[in-house]
Coordinates of C-alpha atoms in Angstrom, one line a residue:
M214 CA 42.7 4.0 65.6
A215 CA 45.5 3.3 67.9
F216 CA 48.8 1.5 67.1
R217 CA 48.9 2.9 63.6
R218 CA 51.7 4.8 61.9
R219 CA 51.1 8.5 62.3
N220 CA 51.6 10.7 59.3
K221 CA 50.6 13.8 61.1
S222 CA 51.0 15.0 64.6
Y223 CA 48.4 17.1 66.4
P224 CA 48.7 19.3 69.5
F225 CA 48.3 17.6 72.9
F226 CA 44.9 17.4 74.4
S227 CA 43.3 18.4 71.1
Q228 CA 40.3 16.6 69.8
E229 CA 42.2 15.0 67.0
F230 CA 45.0 14.0 69.3
L231 CA 42.6 12.2 71.6
I232 CA 40.9 10.4 68.7
Q233 CA 44.1 9.3 67.1
N234 CA 45.7 8.1 70.4
H235 CA 42.8 7.1 72.6
A236 CA 43.8 3.5 72.7
D237 CA 47.4 4.3 73.6
I238 CA 46.2 6.6 76.5
V239 CA 44.0 3.8 77.7
F240 CA 46.8 1.3 77.5
S241 CA 49.0 3.6 79.7
L242 CA 46.1 3.7 82.3
V243 CA 46.1 -0.1 82.4
I244 CA 49.8 -0.3 82.8
F245 CA 49.6 2.2 85.7
I246 CA 47.0 0.0 87.5
L247 CA 49.1 -3.1 86.9
I248 CA 52.2 -1.3 88.4
G249 CA 50.1 -0.6 91.4
L250 CA 50.0 -4.3 92.2
M251 CA 53.9 -4.3 92.7
F252 CA 53.6 -2.0 95.9
E253 CA 52.1 -3.0 99.1
A254 CA 50.6 0.5 99.7
T255 CA 48.7 0.4 96.5
A256 CA 48.1 -3.3 96.0
K257 CA 44.8 -3.3 97.8
T258 CA 43.5 -0.5 95.7
A259 CA 44.7 -1.9 92.4
I260 CA 43.2 -5.3 93.2
L261 CA 39.7 -3.6 93.1
F262 CA 40.1 -3.0 89.5
I263 CA 41.4 -6.4 88.4
Q264 CA 39.8 -8.9 90.5
P265 CA 36.0 -9.5 91.1
Q266 CA 34.9 -8.5 94.6
Y267 CA 32.3 -9.6 97.2
N268 CA 33.5 -13.2 97.5
V269 CA 32.1 -15.5 100.1
S270 CA 33.6 -19.0 100.9
T271 CA 31.3 -21.9 101.8
L272 CA 31.7 -25.5 102.6
S273 CA 30.3 -28.1 100.3
P274 CA 30.7 -31.9 99.8
E275 CA 33.4 -31.1 97.2
G276 CA 35.2 -28.9 99.6
E277 CA 35.6 -25.2 100.1
V278 CA 33.8 -23.3 97.3
T279 CA 34.0 -19.5 96.7
F280 CA 30.9 -17.6 95.5
Y281 CA 30.4 -14.0 94.5
H282 CA 27.6 -11.4 94.7
Y283 CA 27.3 -8.0 93.4
G284 CA 28.0 -4.5 94.9
W285 CA 29.2 -1.0 94.2
R286 CA 32.8 -2.1 94.0
D287 CA 32.0 -3.9 90.7
C288 CA 32.1 -0.5 89.1
A289 CA 35.9 -0.3 89.5
T290 CA 36.2 -3.8 87.9
I291 CA 34.0 -2.9 85.0
L292 CA 36.0 0.2 84.5
F293 CA 39.3 -1.8 84.2
Y294 CA 37.9 -4.2 81.7
F295 CA 36.3 -1.2 79.9
F296 CA 39.9 -0.1 79.2
I297 CA 40.8 -3.7 78.2
T298 CA 38.0 -3.9 75.7
I299 CA 39.1 -0.5 74.1
I300 CA 42.5 -1.9 73.6
L301 CA 41.4 -5.2 72.1
H302 CA 39.0 -3.3 69.8
A303 CA 41.9 -1.2 68.5
V304 CA 44.0 -4.4 68.1
V305 CA 41.4 -6.2 66.0
Q306 CA 40.8 -3.1 64.0
E307 CA 44.5 -2.5 63.2
Y308 CA 45.9 -6.0 62.7
V309 CA 42.9 -7.8 61.1
L310 CA 40.1 -5.6 59.7
D311 CA 42.3 -2.8 58.2
K312 CA 44.4 -5.3 56.4
V313 CA 41.3 -7.0 54.9
N314 CA 39.9 -3.6 53.9
R315 CA 42.9 -2.7 51.9
R316 CA 42.4 -5.8 49.8
L317 CA 38.7 -5.4 49.3
H318 CA 38.8 -1.8 48.3
L319 CA 35.3 -1.1 49.7
S320 CA 33.3 2.2 49.6
K321 CA 33.3 4.5 52.6
S322 CA 29.8 3.3 53.8
K323 CA 30.5 -0.4 53.2
N324 CA 33.9 0.0 55.0
T325 CA 32.2 1.3 58.1
K326 CA 29.7 -1.6 58.1
F327 CA 32.4 -4.1 57.4
N328 CA 34.4 -2.8 60.4
E329 CA 31.2 -2.9 62.6
S330 CA 30.4 -6.5 61.6
G331 CA 34.1 -7.6 61.9
Q332 CA 34.2 -6.3 65.5
L333 CA 30.8 -7.9 66.5
C334 CA 31.7 -11.2 64.9
V335 CA 34.8 -11.5 67.2
F336 CA 32.9 -10.5 70.1
H337 CA 29.7 -12.7 69.5
L338 CA 31.9 -15.7 68.7
V339 CA 33.8 -15.4 71.9
S340 CA 30.7 -14.6 74.0
S341 CA 28.7 -17.4 72.5
V342 CA 31.3 -20.1 73.2
W343 CA 32.0 -18.7 76.7
S344 CA 28.3 -18.7 77.6
L345 CA 27.8 -22.2 76.1
Y346 CA 30.7 -23.5 78.3
I347 CA 29.2 -22.0 81.4
L348 CA 25.7 -23.4 80.7
V349 CA 27.3 -26.9 80.1
T350 CA 29.5 -26.9 83.1
E351 CA 26.9 -25.5 85.4
G352 CA 24.2 -28.0 84.1
Y353 CA 21.7 -25.4 83.2
L354 CA 21.0 -27.1 79.8
L355 CA 20.5 -30.5 81.1
H356 CA 18.2 -29.3 84.0
P357 CA 16.0 -26.4 82.8
S358 CA 14.2 -26.1 86.0
S359 CA 17.4 -25.0 87.7
L360 CA 17.0 -21.7 85.9
W361 CA 14.3 -20.7 88.4
E362 CA 14.6 -23.1 91.3
N363 CA 16.2 -21.9 94.5
Y364 CA 15.6 -18.3 93.5
P365 CA 17.1 -15.8 94.4
H366 CA 20.4 -16.8 92.8
V367 CA 22.5 -14.3 94.7
H368 CA 25.7 -16.3 95.0
L369 CA 27.5 -16.7 91.7
R370 CA 30.5 -18.7 90.7
F371 CA 33.6 -16.8 89.5
Q372 CA 33.1 -17.5 85.8
V373 CA 29.5 -16.4 85.9
K374 CA 30.2 -13.1 87.6
F375 CA 33.3 -12.4 85.5
F376 CA 31.2 -13.1 82.4
Y377 CA 28.7 -10.5 83.3
L378 CA 31.3 -7.9 84.3
T379 CA 33.0 -8.3 80.9
Q380 CA 29.7 -8.1 79.1
L381 CA 28.9 -4.8 80.8
A382 CA 32.3 -3.5 80.1
Y383 CA 32.1 -4.3 76.4
W384 CA 28.7 -2.7 75.7
L385 CA 29.7 0.3 77.9
H386 CA 32.8 0.7 75.7
A387 CA 30.6 0.7 72.6
L388 CA 29.0 4.0 73.7
P389 CA 32.2 6.3 73.4
E390 CA 33.1 4.4 70.2
L391 CA 30.0 5.8 68.6
Y392 CA 31.9 9.2 68.7
F393 CA 34.2 8.0 66.0
Q394 CA 31.4 7.0 63.8
K395 CA 29.2 9.5 61.7
E396 CA 26.7 7.0 60.2
E397 CA 23.7 5.2 61.7
I398 CA 24.4 6.4 65.2
P399 CA 20.8 6.2 66.5
R400 CA 20.5 2.6 65.3
Q401 CA 23.6 1.6 67.0
L402 CA 22.7 3.5 70.1
Q403 CA 19.4 1.6 70.4
H404 CA 21.4 -1.7 69.8
V405 CA 23.8 -1.0 72.6
C406 CA 21.1 0.3 75.1
L407 CA 19.1 -2.8 74.6
Y408 CA 21.9 -5.0 75.5
L409 CA 22.9 -3.0 78.5
L410 CA 19.2 -3.0 79.7
H411 CA 18.9 -6.7 79.5
I412 CA 22.3 -7.5 81.1
V413 CA 21.9 -5.1 84.0
A414 CA 18.4 -6.3 84.6
A415 CA 19.4 -10.0 84.7
Y416 CA 22.5 -9.1 86.9
L417 CA 20.7 -6.9 89.4
L418 CA 17.5 -8.9 89.6
N419 CA 19.4 -12.1 90.2
L420 CA 18.1 -13.7 87.1
S421 CA 21.7 -14.5 85.9
R422 CA 20.8 -18.1 84.9
V423 CA 18.0 -17.1 82.5
G424 CA 20.1 -14.2 81.3
L425 CA 23.0 -16.6 80.4
V426 CA 20.6 -18.7 78.2
L427 CA 19.0 -15.6 76.5
L428 CA 22.5 -14.1 75.8
F429 CA 23.7 -17.3 74.3
L430 CA 20.7 -17.5 71.9
Q431 CA 21.0 -13.8 71.0
Y432 CA 24.7 -14.0 70.4
V433 CA 24.5 -17.1 68.1
S434 CA 21.8 -15.4 66.1
E435 CA 23.7 -12.1 65.8
L436 CA 26.8 -14.0 64.9
G437 CA 25.1 -15.5 61.9
F438 CA 23.9 -12.1 60.8
H439 CA 27.3 -10.5 60.9
I440 CA 29.0 -13.5 59.1
A441 CA 26.4 -13.2 56.3
R442 CA 27.0 -9.5 56.0
L443 CA 30.9 -10.0 55.9
F444 CA 30.4 -12.5 53.1
Y445 CA 28.0 -10.2 51.3
F446 CA 30.5 -7.3 51.3
T447 CA 33.1 -9.6 49.8
D448 CA 30.8 -10.8 47.1
E449 CA 27.2 -9.5 46.7
N450 CA 26.0 -12.8 45.3
H451 CA 26.4 -14.4 48.8
Q452 CA 22.8 -13.8 50.0
K453 CA 21.7 -17.3 50.9
M454 CA 23.3 -16.8 54.5
F455 CA 20.8 -14.1 55.1
D456 CA 18.0 -16.6 54.6
L457 CA 19.6 -18.9 57.3
W458 CA 20.0 -15.8 59.6
A459 CA 16.3 -15.0 59.1
A460 CA 15.2 -18.4 60.2
S461 CA 17.4 -18.4 63.2
F462 CA 16.2 -14.8 64.1
V463 CA 12.5 -15.9 64.2
F464 CA 13.4 -19.0 66.2
T465 CA 15.5 -16.9 68.7
R466 CA 12.4 -14.6 69.3
M467 CA 10.1 -17.6 69.9
V468 CA 12.5 -19.3 72.2
T469 CA 13.1 -16.1 74.1
L470 CA 9.4 -15.5 74.7
T471 CA 8.7 -19.2 75.7
L472 CA 11.7 -19.3 78.1
M473 CA 10.6 -16.0 79.8
F474 CA 7.1 -17.2 80.3
L475 CA 8.3 -20.6 81.5
A476 CA 10.9 -19.2 84.0
V477 CA 9.3 -16.0 85.1
G478 CA 5.7 -16.4 84.4
F479 CA 5.4 -19.9 85.9
G480 CA 8.5 -21.0 87.6
L481 CA 8.9 -17.9 89.9
A482 CA 5.1 -17.7 90.4
R483 CA 5.2 -21.1 92.1
A484 CA 8.2 -20.4 94.3
E485 CA 7.7 -20.2 98.0
N486 CA 9.6 -17.0 98.6
Q487 CA 7.1 -14.5 97.4
G488 CA 7.8 -10.9 98.3
L489 CA 10.4 -8.1 98.0
D490 CA 13.5 -8.5 100.2
L491 CA 16.4 -6.2 99.2
E492 CA 18.8 -7.7 101.7
M493 CA 18.3 -11.2 100.6
G494 CA 18.2 -10.1 96.9
N495 CA 14.6 -11.3 96.4
F496 CA 12.6 -9.5 93.8
N497 CA 10.0 -12.3 93.2
T498 CA 6.9 -10.1 93.3
V499 CA 3.9 -10.0 91.0
L500 CA 4.6 -6.5 90.0
I501 CA 8.2 -7.1 89.1
R502 CA 7.4 -10.3 87.3
M503 CA 4.7 -8.6 85.1
A504 CA 7.1 -5.6 84.4
V505 CA 9.8 -8.0 83.3
L506 CA 7.5 -10.0 81.1
L507 CA 5.9 -6.9 79.6
L508 CA 9.2 -5.4 78.8
V509 CA 10.6 -8.6 77.2
C510 CA 7.4 -9.0 75.1
L511 CA 7.5 -5.3 74.0
I512 CA 11.1 -5.6 72.9
Q513 CA 10.8 -8.9 71.2
S514 CA 7.6 -7.6 69.4
W515 CA 9.5 -4.5 68.2
L516 CA 12.4 -6.6 67.0
L517 CA 10.1 -8.8 65.0
W518 CA 8.3 -5.7 63.5
K519 CA 11.5 -4.2 62.4
F520 CA 12.6 -7.6 61.0
I521 CA 9.3 -7.9 58.9
R522 CA 9.8 -4.4 57.6
F523 CA 13.3 -5.3 56.6
Q524 CA 12.3 -8.5 54.8
L525 CA 9.5 -6.7 53.0
R526 CA 11.8 -3.9 51.8
R527 CA 14.4 -6.5 50.7
W528 CA 11.7 -8.4 48.7
R529 CA 10.4 -5.2 47.1
E530 CA 14.0 -4.4 46.0
F531 CA 14.5 -7.8 44.6
R532 CA 11.2 -7.7 42.6
H533 CA 12.2 -4.2 41.3
K534 CA 15.6 -5.6 40.1
Q535 CA 13.8 -8.4 38.5
D536 CA 11.4 -6.2 36.6
A537 CA 14.2 -3.8 35.6
R538 CA 16.1 -6.9 34.0
K539 CA 13.0 -7.9 32.2
K540 CA 12.5 -4.5 30.7
A541 CA 16.1 -4.1 29.8
A542 CA 16.3 -7.5 28.1
P543 CA 16.3 -7.3 24.2
K544 CA 13.4 -8.8 22.3
P545 CA 14.2 -11.6 19.9
A546 CA 14.4 -10.4 16.3
L547 CA 12.3 -12.1 13.6
R548 CA 14.1 -14.2 11.1
P549 CA 13.9 -12.7 7.6
L550 CA 12.2 -14.7 4.9
K551 CA 14.4 -15.7 1.8
R552 CA 12.9 -15.4 -1.7
D553 CA 14.1 -17.2 -4.7
S554 CA 13.2 -17.0 -8.4
L555 CA 10.2 -19.4 -8.0
G556 CA 8.5 -17.9 -5.0
H557 CA 8.8 -17.7 -1.1
H558 CA 10.3 -20.4 1.2
E559 CA 8.5 -20.3 4.5
N560 CA 9.0 -22.9 7.1
G561 CA 10.3 -25.4 4.4
V562 CA 7.2 -24.9 2.3
L563 CA 7.5 -23.7 -1.2
K564 CA 4.8 -21.0 -2.2
G565 CA 4.1 -19.4 -5.5
E566 CA 4.2 -15.8 -6.4
N567 CA 0.8 -15.0 -5.1
G568 CA 1.4 -16.9 -1.9
A569 CA -0.7 -19.9 -2.8
S570 CA 0.9 -23.3 -2.7
P571 CA 1.4 -24.8 -6.1
R572 CA -0.6 -27.8 -6.8
L573 CA 0.2 -30.8 -9.1
K574 CA -2.1 -31.1 -12.2
K575 CA -3.9 -34.5 -12.6
I576 CA -2.9 -36.3 -15.8
K577 CA -5.6 -38.3 -17.4
A578 CA -4.8 -41.8 -18.5
P579 CA -5.1 -42.4 -22.3

């Protein structure tokens, strides 16, 4: 990764050189864009990469308020923060995860999974706190009906639009990062594509409020999983946190399906503005609603199916270990019997030579 001490130099523009210095190259591009702000001729172009575009100012009882909507120029902003996430990824890897790995002495496969969970822990923690802050300040949690009322939600506040742009930038940056990994690429590619699909759909279909709630629930659940996996790599006896994650995973799937049916299936179905209007950003049609619900149901069902398979495999492995321990346990040895000159002592009872208990003879009275 970037910012490390180089023990070996590679030729310029070679594959090894790009892999070793990709974060430094991206950092140079970020500095180049920031320098463009210092000159009047390039300031207007540089600001496209840094600041969210398509702002509209409106008057409200609180004063002048600025809202944002989406457009093609958002791609430039996403590209800039795509570079920023690559740099932050390298910083977390170099100054946090690598130092922990040196102390744990993990195997190569565990080291890769530890780095993955460490990176995602940081991202999910920041994203869950950020999304919760937006939900609380915007009042979406106290008024659930605001998730579908006054649709389409074309005009977004700065923090909502900036949140979506950074989310897209992070998950897009995860695609080229797969090039540096050699294990479980199909699984991680599915993971990244599912996030991109949900975020892009919520952003373009003006379902940003529902998307915020779903992302918050998903990030909290994923945060619990990766924290449990980090503890497991430090000590394999820490497995109780996986049980907590399992409960939160099922709860998240149920809440996601309930919220989607409530907001899209019932809330938008009763809205007055029914019909497709691209200029107004209205996608409230029966076909689009059914497609969104069907897509969400299929993905949530697929995730539950994978989760059940994982739990069954984990249970079978646990049972196999328990059976192996029982077979390997030594059987208790029988205690040898002691013999004396008079006979055998068994359980504190004196027996004769022939194994019969001696009896006292009766003495007749004279």
